[in-house]
């Protein structure tokens, strides 16, 4: 549970933390993480959110990270792990790691990724086709390539105060290509208005309706 988190970030906040000896993390927006180390073995739980993890451990004492109903084990790796609403995406940026869920394990090497969730079994590892987009958040950037506006808005809402709501289903299916700075997401609404000739209505509490 988030209330038990040792580290948290608010909307739009990022934070660098040292989780254990030779284990560091960069936490993205709206992330909650707990440290539950046992002896020499660092154990971490990603409750929700996204983190970039760097582990440089001995093989005998690897990092164990749990997320949803699975876990990641790695002695030496740099990886990105995201856990939103019980859906997990683990991406190996360097080194090697093992991802396990419900008795099944897969190994990821550099440039590979795998997904699982609380309702879906771990999948088959696939190649990361756009590493720049995956790591862009570390530079406070969001990169979208041919993504529906509805999913783009869902991601933007994780960083921006208030909430953007797409009330037109056709508008929500329009594809977005672009790079946005997470510190300047108020510009996002104006760009959507200009790009798609969308109607914009602002309400109290930072709520914006797009139609």
mmCIF file of C-alpha atoms in Angstrom, residues 31-136:
data_model
loop_
_atom_site.group_PDB
_atom_site.id
_atom_site.type_symbol
_atom_site.label_atom_id
_atom_site.label_comp_id
_atom_site.label_asym_id
_atom_site.label_seq_id
_atom_site.Cartn_x
_atom_site.Cartn_y
_atom_site.Cartn_z
ATOM 1 C CA UNK A 31 5.751 6.962 -7.596
ATOM 2 C CA UNK A 32 5.666 5.078 -4.289
ATOM 3 C CA UNK A 33 8.424 2.678 -3.310
ATOM 4 C CA UNK A 34 9.249 0.666 -0.171
ATOM 5 C CA UNK A 35 12.535 -0.838 0.965
ATOM 6 C CA UNK A 36 12.293 -4.241 2.668
ATOM 7 C CA UNK A 37 15.892 -5.448 2.696
ATOM 8 C CA UNK A 38 16.798 -8.728 4.395
ATOM 9 C CA UNK A 39 20.382 -9.161 5.563
ATOM 10 C CA UNK A 40 22.696 -8.375 2.671
ATOM 11 C CA UNK A 41 19.959 -8.776 0.084
ATOM 12 C CA UNK A 42 18.248 -5.527 -0.906
ATOM 13 C CA UNK A 43 14.499 -5.992 -1.405
ATOM 14 C CA UNK A 44 12.409 -3.206 -2.869
ATOM 15 C CA UNK A 45 8.725 -2.942 -3.725
ATOM 16 C CA UNK A 46 7.501 -0.620 -6.465
ATOM 17 C CA UNK A 47 3.994 0.010 -5.200
ATOM 18 C CA UNK A 48 3.000 2.269 -8.067
ATOM 19 C CA UNK A 49 4.637 4.555 -10.595
ATOM 20 C CA UNK A 50 7.896 4.324 -12.502
ATOM 21 C CA UNK A 51 11.567 4.108 -11.612
ATOM 22 C CA UNK A 52 14.947 3.801 -13.286
ATOM 23 C CA UNK A 53 17.043 1.379 -11.242
ATOM 24 C CA UNK A 54 20.811 0.861 -11.301
ATOM 25 C CA UNK A 55 22.215 -2.208 -9.526
ATOM 26 C CA UNK A 56 25.901 -3.071 -9.282
ATOM 27 C CA UNK A 57 25.895 -5.978 -6.841
ATOM 28 C CA UNK A 58 27.636 -9.290 -6.381
ATOM 29 C CA UNK A 59 25.873 -12.253 -7.989
ATOM 30 C CA UNK A 60 25.412 -13.790 -4.539
ATOM 31 C CA UNK A 61 23.403 -10.777 -3.287
ATOM 32 C CA UNK A 62 21.246 -9.501 -6.141
ATOM 33 C CA UNK A 63 18.603 -6.814 -5.933
ATOM 34 C CA UNK A 64 15.061 -8.192 -5.606
ATOM 35 C CA UNK A 65 12.322 -5.811 -6.739
ATOM 36 C CA UNK A 66 8.639 -6.715 -6.553
ATOM 37 C CA UNK A 67 5.932 -5.030 -8.583
ATOM 38 C CA UNK A 68 2.277 -6.145 -8.664
ATOM 39 C CA UNK A 69 2.351 -9.971 -8.519
ATOM 40 C CA UNK A 70 5.830 -10.447 -9.960
ATOM 41 C CA UNK A 71 9.453 -9.720 -9.197
ATOM 42 C CA UNK A 72 12.706 -8.670 -10.826
ATOM 43 C CA UNK A 73 16.075 -10.043 -9.781
ATOM 44 C CA UNK A 74 19.363 -8.548 -10.915
ATOM 45 C CA UNK A 75 22.912 -8.256 -9.657
ATOM 46 C CA UNK A 76 24.209 -5.959 -12.390
ATOM 47 C CA UNK A 77 21.821 -4.018 -14.581
ATOM 48 C CA UNK A 78 20.248 -0.709 -15.427
ATOM 49 C CA UNK A 79 16.526 -1.055 -15.980
ATOM 50 C CA UNK A 80 13.277 0.857 -16.162
ATOM 51 C CA UNK A 81 10.201 -0.537 -14.437
ATOM 52 C CA UNK A 82 6.705 0.876 -14.572
ATOM 53 C CA UNK A 83 3.710 -0.286 -12.519
ATOM 54 C CA UNK A 84 0.438 1.507 -13.187
ATOM 55 C CA UNK A 85 -2.917 0.051 -12.118
ATOM 56 C CA UNK A 86 -1.367 -3.403 -11.717
ATOM 57 C CA UNK A 87 0.200 -3.445 -15.204
ATOM 58 C CA UNK A 88 3.979 -3.827 -15.212
ATOM 59 C CA UNK A 89 6.493 -3.125 -17.973
ATOM 60 C CA UNK A 90 10.127 -4.003 -17.265
ATOM 61 C CA UNK A 91 12.821 -2.811 -19.663
ATOM 62 C CA UNK A 92 16.477 -3.803 -19.499
ATOM 63 C CA UNK A 93 18.661 -0.888 -20.602
ATOM 64 C CA UNK A 94 21.978 -2.573 -19.757
ATOM 65 C CA UNK A 95 23.222 -5.743 -18.093
ATOM 66 C CA UNK A 96 20.847 -8.638 -17.383
ATOM 67 C CA UNK A 97 17.828 -9.308 -15.196
ATOM 68 C CA UNK A 98 15.312 -12.053 -14.462
ATOM 69 C CA UNK A 99 11.589 -11.293 -14.349
ATOM 70 C CA UNK A 100 9.370 -13.830 -12.577
ATOM 71 C CA UNK A 101 5.639 -14.226 -12.053
ATOM 72 C CA UNK A 102 3.539 -17.156 -10.845
ATOM 73 C CA UNK A 103 6.347 -19.707 -11.208
ATOM 74 C CA UNK A 104 7.478 -18.582 -14.671
ATOM 75 C CA UNK A 105 10.703 -16.682 -15.285
ATOM 76 C CA UNK A 106 12.220 -14.950 -18.297
ATOM 77 C CA UNK A 107 15.643 -13.382 -18.670
ATOM 78 C CA UNK A 108 16.039 -9.928 -20.164
ATOM 79 C CA UNK A 109 19.262 -8.707 -21.715
ATOM 80 C CA UNK A 110 20.123 -5.223 -22.892
ATOM 81 C CA UNK A 111 17.446 -3.793 -25.172
ATOM 82 C CA UNK A 112 14.704 -6.255 -24.194
ATOM 83 C CA UNK A 113 11.405 -5.742 -22.391
ATOM 84 C CA UNK A 114 8.560 -7.814 -20.978
ATOM 85 C CA UNK A 115 5.106 -7.071 -19.597
ATOM 86 C CA UNK A 116 2.731 -8.707 -17.129
ATOM 87 C CA UNK A 117 -0.143 -7.650 -14.911
ATOM 88 C CA UNK A 118 -2.259 -8.775 -11.986
ATOM 89 C CA UNK A 119 -4.658 -10.338 -14.502
ATOM 90 C CA UNK A 120 -2.331 -11.368 -17.364
ATOM 91 C CA UNK A 121 0.604 -13.775 -17.295
ATOM 92 C CA UNK A 122 4.117 -12.678 -18.096
ATOM 93 C CA UNK A 123 4.642 -12.364 -21.822
ATOM 94 C CA UNK A 124 7.480 -13.173 -24.195
ATOM 95 C CA UNK A 125 10.461 -10.789 -24.137
ATOM 96 C CA UNK A 126 10.531 -8.376 -27.082
ATOM 97 C CA UNK A 127 13.046 -5.861 -28.382
ATOM 98 C CA UNK A 128 12.810 -2.237 -27.286
ATOM 99 C CA UNK A 129 12.205 -0.352 -30.506
ATOM 100 C CA UNK A 130 12.449 3.200 -29.170
ATOM 101 C CA UNK A 131 14.869 3.507 -26.267
ATOM 102 C CA UNK A 132 14.890 7.304 -26.514
ATOM 103 C CA UNK A 133 11.169 7.454 -25.787
ATOM 104 C CA UNK A 134 11.473 5.026 -22.868
ATOM 105 C CA UNK A 135 14.150 7.038 -21.084
ATOM 106 C CA UNK A 136 12.957 10.532 -22.036
#
